[in-house]
Amino acid sequence: MDFGLVVQLHRPAARAVELAKTAESYGFSHFWAFDSHVLWEESNVVFAAVLENTRKIVVGPFVTNPVTRHPTVTASTFATLNDLYGNRTICGIGRGDSALRTLGRKPASVTELRDSVQVIKALGNGGAVPGEDGGTIRLPWAAESRLPVWVAAYGPKVLALTGEEADGLIVQLGDPDIAVWMIEQVRTAADNAGRDPASIKFCVAAPAYVTGAHGDLAHAREQCRWFGAMVGNHVADIVERYGASGGAVPQALSDYVASRRGYDYNQHGQAGNTHAGYVPDSIVDRFCLLGGPEEHIERLREYQELGVDQFALYLQHDAPSETLRAYGEKVLPALRAGKALG
């Protein structure tokens, strides 16, 4: 199983570059960044700096959208980075949340997302797509570019789209049972579309907090409670559309959203989010990875058994360096050796 790091691009951008270098030294394969250009610094600029200062790590947005970035521009951007640094990019994409909401815009439609995935996959891998005038669009200089496109999804329509069109699924929560449900939805859609379900990659992403010097489990919960609010904010639209008991998402994912009251994107993805008080401890424990190294290893082995290809950890809390070090020095070596600590 691969490991990725997910960051928000607060000033200074050089800090993100240093984190990427450290993650690579510990054996992480991917560096992901939020793509919300108003709230944080411009991700594609930082990706270029990361690639310039590392050797192997793969970079990509977590996640971009079809509205603030036209699909042809996205494809061209990553194909250019591939030309400069080798094929070391990946495109995570969804309907759009913070990047659009902060502009007063709504998320893209499922149709827009499907079209964008098709365009980015084709152009980013040296192919062609039909133009609106009946002609053909191609990046003639990008024949050697290779760009995987992974979709972030919660609801049934986008999960189906992922199975039908994408190279991978991004599951933004750490609950193994819900991850199984999502993976099965994608695999079924792929099979129905005549694709090989085994060809689709699966990434589980969640905050990870290794307890110890910076506090106990209760402290870790408070530092990661923001994630339940972020997930709830994503899921709320689905629950509103289908109803809390409509079967569109697992009940464990929709029940706690009922007490949600508003959301401030200025606190998006941040510890201390004042809109996260409704998120119960049980959700924090299910959605995040908390505890000592052994508890992390146990949960990660569950993901491995489920066929998860990558775990990407958020470090939006007060112990990012300590957690990254614990993963690099204890968790990853133990998983790769196939044994427990001690």
Short mmCIF file of C-alpha atoms in Angstrom, two decimals, residues 21-262:
data_model
loop_
_atom_site.label_atom_id
_atom_site.label_comp_id
_atom_site.label_asym_id
_atom_site.label_seq_id
_atom_site.Cartn_x
_atom_site.Cartn_y
_atom_site.Cartn_z
CA LYS A 21 10.80 16.40 1.00
CA THR A 22 10.43 14.94 4.48
CA ALA A 23 7.55 12.70 3.39
CA GLU A 24 9.59 11.40 0.46
CA SER A 25 12.51 10.62 2.75
CA TYR A 26 10.16 8.51 4.87
CA GLY A 27 8.91 6.56 1.85
CA PHE A 28 5.69 8.43 1.03
CA SER A 29 4.78 8.16 -2.64
CA HIS A 30 2.29 11.04 -3.07
CA PHE A 31 2.01 14.70 -2.12
CA TRP A 32 -1.55 16.03 -2.37
CA ALA A 33 -2.78 19.60 -1.74
CA PHE A 34 -6.18 21.25 -1.34
CA ASP A 35 -7.06 23.16 -4.52
CA SER A 36 -8.91 26.24 -3.26
CA HIS A 37 -7.12 29.26 -4.65
CA VAL A 38 -8.88 31.90 -2.56
CA LEU A 39 -8.44 30.23 0.82
CA TRP A 40 -4.88 29.05 0.24
CA GLU A 41 -1.93 29.58 -2.06
CA GLU A 42 -1.99 28.36 -5.66
CA SER A 43 -1.48 24.61 -5.70
CA ASN A 44 -0.07 24.15 -9.21
CA VAL A 45 2.75 26.61 -8.51
CA VAL A 46 3.63 24.69 -5.35
CA PHE A 47 3.50 21.38 -7.22
CA ALA A 48 6.22 22.63 -9.58
CA ALA A 49 8.39 23.59 -6.61
CA VAL A 50 7.84 20.21 -4.96
CA LEU A 51 8.79 18.36 -8.13
CA GLU A 52 11.90 20.51 -8.50
CA ASN A 53 13.02 19.63 -4.96
CA THR A 54 12.19 15.90 -4.86
CA ARG A 55 13.12 12.85 -6.92
CA LYS A 56 10.20 10.44 -7.01
CA ILE A 57 7.14 11.78 -5.20
CA VAL A 58 3.95 12.21 -7.26
CA VAL A 59 1.93 15.44 -6.88
CA GLY A 60 -1.71 16.29 -7.43
CA PRO A 61 -4.77 18.25 -6.22
CA PHE A 62 -7.02 16.90 -3.47
CA VAL A 63 -9.15 17.85 -5.29
CA THR A 64 -9.64 20.18 -8.25
CA ASN A 65 -12.92 20.80 -10.08
CA PRO A 66 -14.20 21.47 -13.63
CA VAL A 67 -15.26 25.08 -12.97
CA THR A 68 -12.39 27.12 -11.53
CA ARG A 69 -10.02 25.21 -13.84
CA HIS A 70 -11.10 24.36 -17.38
CA PRO A 71 -10.39 20.67 -18.11
CA THR A 72 -8.10 21.53 -21.04
CA VAL A 73 -6.06 23.83 -18.79
CA THR A 74 -5.81 21.12 -16.12
CA ALA A 75 -4.63 18.57 -18.66
CA SER A 76 -2.10 20.99 -20.12
CA THR A 77 -0.78 21.98 -16.69
CA PHE A 78 -0.04 18.43 -15.59
CA ALA A 79 1.23 17.33 -18.99
CA THR A 80 3.70 20.24 -18.81
CA LEU A 81 4.84 19.20 -15.34
CA ASN A 82 5.24 15.66 -16.66
CA ASP A 83 7.41 16.96 -19.49
CA LEU A 84 9.59 18.88 -17.05
CA TYR A 85 9.91 16.29 -14.29
CA GLY A 86 8.87 12.93 -15.73
CA ASN A 87 5.43 11.42 -15.28
CA ARG A 88 5.02 12.39 -11.63
CA THR A 89 1.55 13.95 -11.57
CA ILE A 90 -1.93 12.72 -10.75
CA CYS A 91 -5.26 14.56 -10.97
CA GLY A 92 -7.74 14.26 -8.13
CA ILE A 93 -11.04 15.84 -9.10
CA GLY A 94 -14.59 16.23 -7.81
CA ARG A 95 -17.65 18.39 -8.30
CA GLY A 96 -16.07 21.19 -6.26
CA ASP A 97 -16.62 22.47 -2.74
CA SER A 98 -14.56 25.16 -1.05
CA ALA A 99 -13.04 26.53 -4.27
CA LEU A 100 -16.54 27.19 -5.61
CA ARG A 101 -18.47 27.99 -2.42
CA THR A 102 -16.04 30.78 -1.53
CA LEU A 103 -16.89 32.36 -4.91
CA GLY A 104 -20.63 32.01 -4.35
CA ARG A 105 -20.80 29.24 -6.95
CA LYS A 106 -22.47 25.83 -6.76
CA PRO A 107 -20.65 22.55 -7.37
CA ALA A 108 -20.43 21.32 -10.95
CA SER A 109 -23.09 18.93 -12.19
CA VAL A 110 -22.35 15.23 -12.50
CA THR A 111 -22.46 15.65 -16.28
CA GLU A 112 -19.85 18.43 -16.14
CA LEU A 113 -17.66 16.26 -13.94
CA ARG A 114 -17.99 13.29 -16.30
CA ASP A 115 -17.07 15.43 -19.30
CA SER A 116 -14.06 16.88 -17.50
CA VAL A 117 -12.76 13.45 -16.48
CA GLN A 118 -12.98 12.28 -20.08
CA VAL A 119 -11.18 15.37 -21.40
CA ILE A 120 -8.41 15.37 -18.78
CA LYS A 121 -7.78 11.63 -19.18
CA ALA A 122 -7.58 11.88 -22.94
CA LEU A 123 -5.46 15.02 -23.28
CA GLY A 124 -3.26 14.24 -20.29
CA ASN A 125 -2.35 10.88 -21.81
CA GLY A 126 -1.56 12.05 -25.32
CA GLY A 127 -5.03 11.44 -26.77
CA ALA A 128 -7.62 13.62 -28.44
CA VAL A 129 -11.17 14.81 -27.74
CA PRO A 130 -13.86 16.29 -30.00
CA GLY A 131 -14.00 20.08 -30.12
CA GLU A 132 -17.25 22.02 -29.89
CA ASP A 133 -16.86 23.10 -33.52
CA GLY A 134 -16.65 19.55 -34.78
CA GLY A 135 -12.86 19.49 -34.90
CA THR A 136 -10.39 17.66 -32.69
CA ILE A 137 -8.48 18.92 -29.67
CA ARG A 138 -5.08 17.46 -28.83
CA LEU A 139 -1.94 18.53 -26.99
CA PRO A 140 0.48 17.72 -29.81
CA TRP A 141 3.52 18.01 -27.55
CA ALA A 142 2.16 15.68 -24.82
CA ALA A 143 2.37 12.26 -26.47
CA GLU A 144 4.55 10.85 -23.67
CA SER A 145 2.50 12.29 -20.79
CA ARG A 146 0.76 9.88 -18.42
CA LEU A 147 -1.84 11.34 -16.09
CA PRO A 148 -4.07 9.17 -13.86
CA VAL A 149 -7.41 10.78 -12.97
CA TRP A 150 -8.97 9.86 -9.62
CA VAL A 151 -12.42 11.06 -8.55
CA ALA A 152 -13.47 12.04 -5.02
CA ALA A 153 -16.99 10.77 -4.34
CA TYR A 154 -19.58 10.14 -1.65
CA GLY A 155 -22.94 9.83 -3.42
CA PRO A 156 -24.21 7.10 -5.77
CA LYS A 157 -24.06 9.08 -9.01
CA VAL A 158 -20.44 10.15 -8.67
CA LEU A 159 -19.42 6.72 -7.37
CA ALA A 160 -20.98 5.24 -10.51
CA LEU A 161 -19.20 7.82 -12.67
CA THR A 162 -15.91 6.83 -11.01
CA GLY A 163 -16.39 3.19 -11.92
CA GLU A 164 -17.36 4.05 -15.47
CA GLU A 165 -14.68 6.64 -16.26
CA ALA A 166 -11.92 7.17 -13.71
CA ASP A 167 -8.61 5.52 -12.87
CA GLY A 168 -9.21 5.68 -9.15
CA LEU A 169 -11.53 6.58 -6.27
CA ILE A 170 -10.68 8.97 -3.43
CA VAL A 171 -12.59 8.07 -0.25
CA GLN A 172 -12.35 11.01 2.13
CA LEU A 173 -13.00 9.22 5.41
CA GLY A 174 -11.31 6.44 7.32
CA ASP A 175 -14.22 4.16 8.23
CA PRO A 176 -13.51 0.69 6.77
CA ASP A 177 -17.19 -0.32 6.57
CA ILE A 178 -18.16 2.79 4.58
CA ALA A 179 -15.04 2.39 2.43
CA VAL A 180 -16.19 -1.14 1.57
CA TRP A 181 -19.60 0.18 0.51
CA MET A 182 -18.02 2.83 -1.71
CA ILE A 183 -15.51 0.44 -3.26
CA GLU A 184 -18.27 -2.06 -4.05
CA GLN A 185 -20.34 0.70 -5.70
CA VAL A 186 -17.41 1.64 -7.92
CA ARG A 187 -16.51 -1.92 -8.82
CA THR A 188 -20.09 -2.74 -9.74
CA ALA A 189 -20.32 0.33 -11.96
CA ALA A 190 -17.03 -0.56 -13.63
CA ASP A 191 -18.19 -4.10 -14.30
CA ASN A 192 -21.52 -2.87 -15.71
CA ALA A 193 -19.59 -0.52 -18.02
CA GLY A 194 -17.44 -3.35 -19.35
CA ARG A 195 -14.33 -2.22 -17.48
CA ASP A 196 -12.06 -4.38 -15.36
CA PRO A 197 -12.94 -3.50 -11.72
CA ALA A 198 -9.46 -4.57 -10.66
CA SER A 199 -7.95 -1.81 -12.80
CA ILE A 200 -9.36 0.94 -10.55
CA LYS A 201 -7.21 2.20 -7.69
CA PHE A 202 -8.61 3.10 -4.27
CA CYS A 203 -7.30 5.80 -1.94
CA VAL A 204 -8.60 6.24 1.61
CA ALA A 205 -7.84 9.66 3.10
CA ALA A 206 -8.31 10.74 6.71
CA PRO A 207 -6.62 12.71 9.48
CA ALA A 208 -4.01 10.71 11.35
CA TYR A 209 -2.91 11.71 14.85
CA VAL A 210 -0.34 9.61 16.69
CA THR A 211 -0.89 10.20 20.40
CA GLY A 212 1.94 10.52 22.86
CA ALA A 213 3.92 13.63 23.72
CA HIS A 214 1.27 15.97 22.30
CA GLY A 215 -1.68 14.55 24.17
CA ASP A 216 -4.02 11.66 24.78
CA LEU A 217 -6.95 10.31 22.80
CA ALA A 218 -9.34 13.02 24.00
CA HIS A 219 -6.95 15.71 22.79
CA ALA A 220 -6.48 13.95 19.44
CA ARG A 221 -10.26 13.82 18.97
CA GLU A 222 -10.56 17.57 19.50
CA GLN A 223 -7.74 18.21 17.04
CA CYS A 224 -9.43 16.08 14.35
CA ARG A 225 -13.12 16.81 14.97
CA TRP A 226 -13.02 19.28 12.06
CA PHE A 227 -12.89 16.33 9.68
CA GLY A 228 -16.33 15.08 10.70
CA ALA A 229 -17.68 18.57 9.97
CA MET A 230 -15.96 18.66 6.57
CA VAL A 231 -17.34 15.26 5.62
CA GLY A 232 -20.77 16.25 6.96
CA ASN A 233 -20.69 19.36 4.82
CA HIS A 234 -20.02 17.23 1.74
CA VAL A 235 -22.66 14.66 2.64
CA ALA A 236 -25.35 17.21 3.53
CA ASP A 237 -26.20 17.88 -0.12
CA ILE A 238 -26.66 14.16 -0.77
CA VAL A 239 -28.86 13.72 2.29
CA GLU A 240 -30.94 16.74 1.24
CA ARG A 241 -31.41 15.28 -2.23
CA TYR A 242 -32.18 11.68 -1.30
CA GLY A 243 -33.31 11.85 2.33
CA ALA A 244 -31.49 10.53 5.37
CA SER A 245 -33.03 7.07 5.03
CA GLY A 246 -33.10 6.84 1.24
CA GLY A 247 -30.20 4.39 1.01
CA ALA A 248 -28.11 6.76 -1.13
CA VAL A 249 -25.36 6.70 1.50
CA PRO A 250 -24.86 4.42 4.52
CA GLN A 251 -26.91 5.48 7.52
CA ALA A 252 -23.75 5.78 9.62
CA LEU A 253 -22.60 8.48 7.25
CA SER A 254 -25.85 10.42 7.15
CA ASP A 255 -27.32 10.20 10.67
CA TYR A 256 -25.04 12.68 12.43
CA VAL A 257 -25.55 15.32 9.71
CA ALA A 258 -29.09 15.94 10.98
CA SER A 259 -27.77 18.27 13.72
CA ARG A 260 -25.44 20.19 11.41
CA ARG A 261 -25.90 23.99 11.56
CA GLY A 262 -24.07 25.98 8.88
#
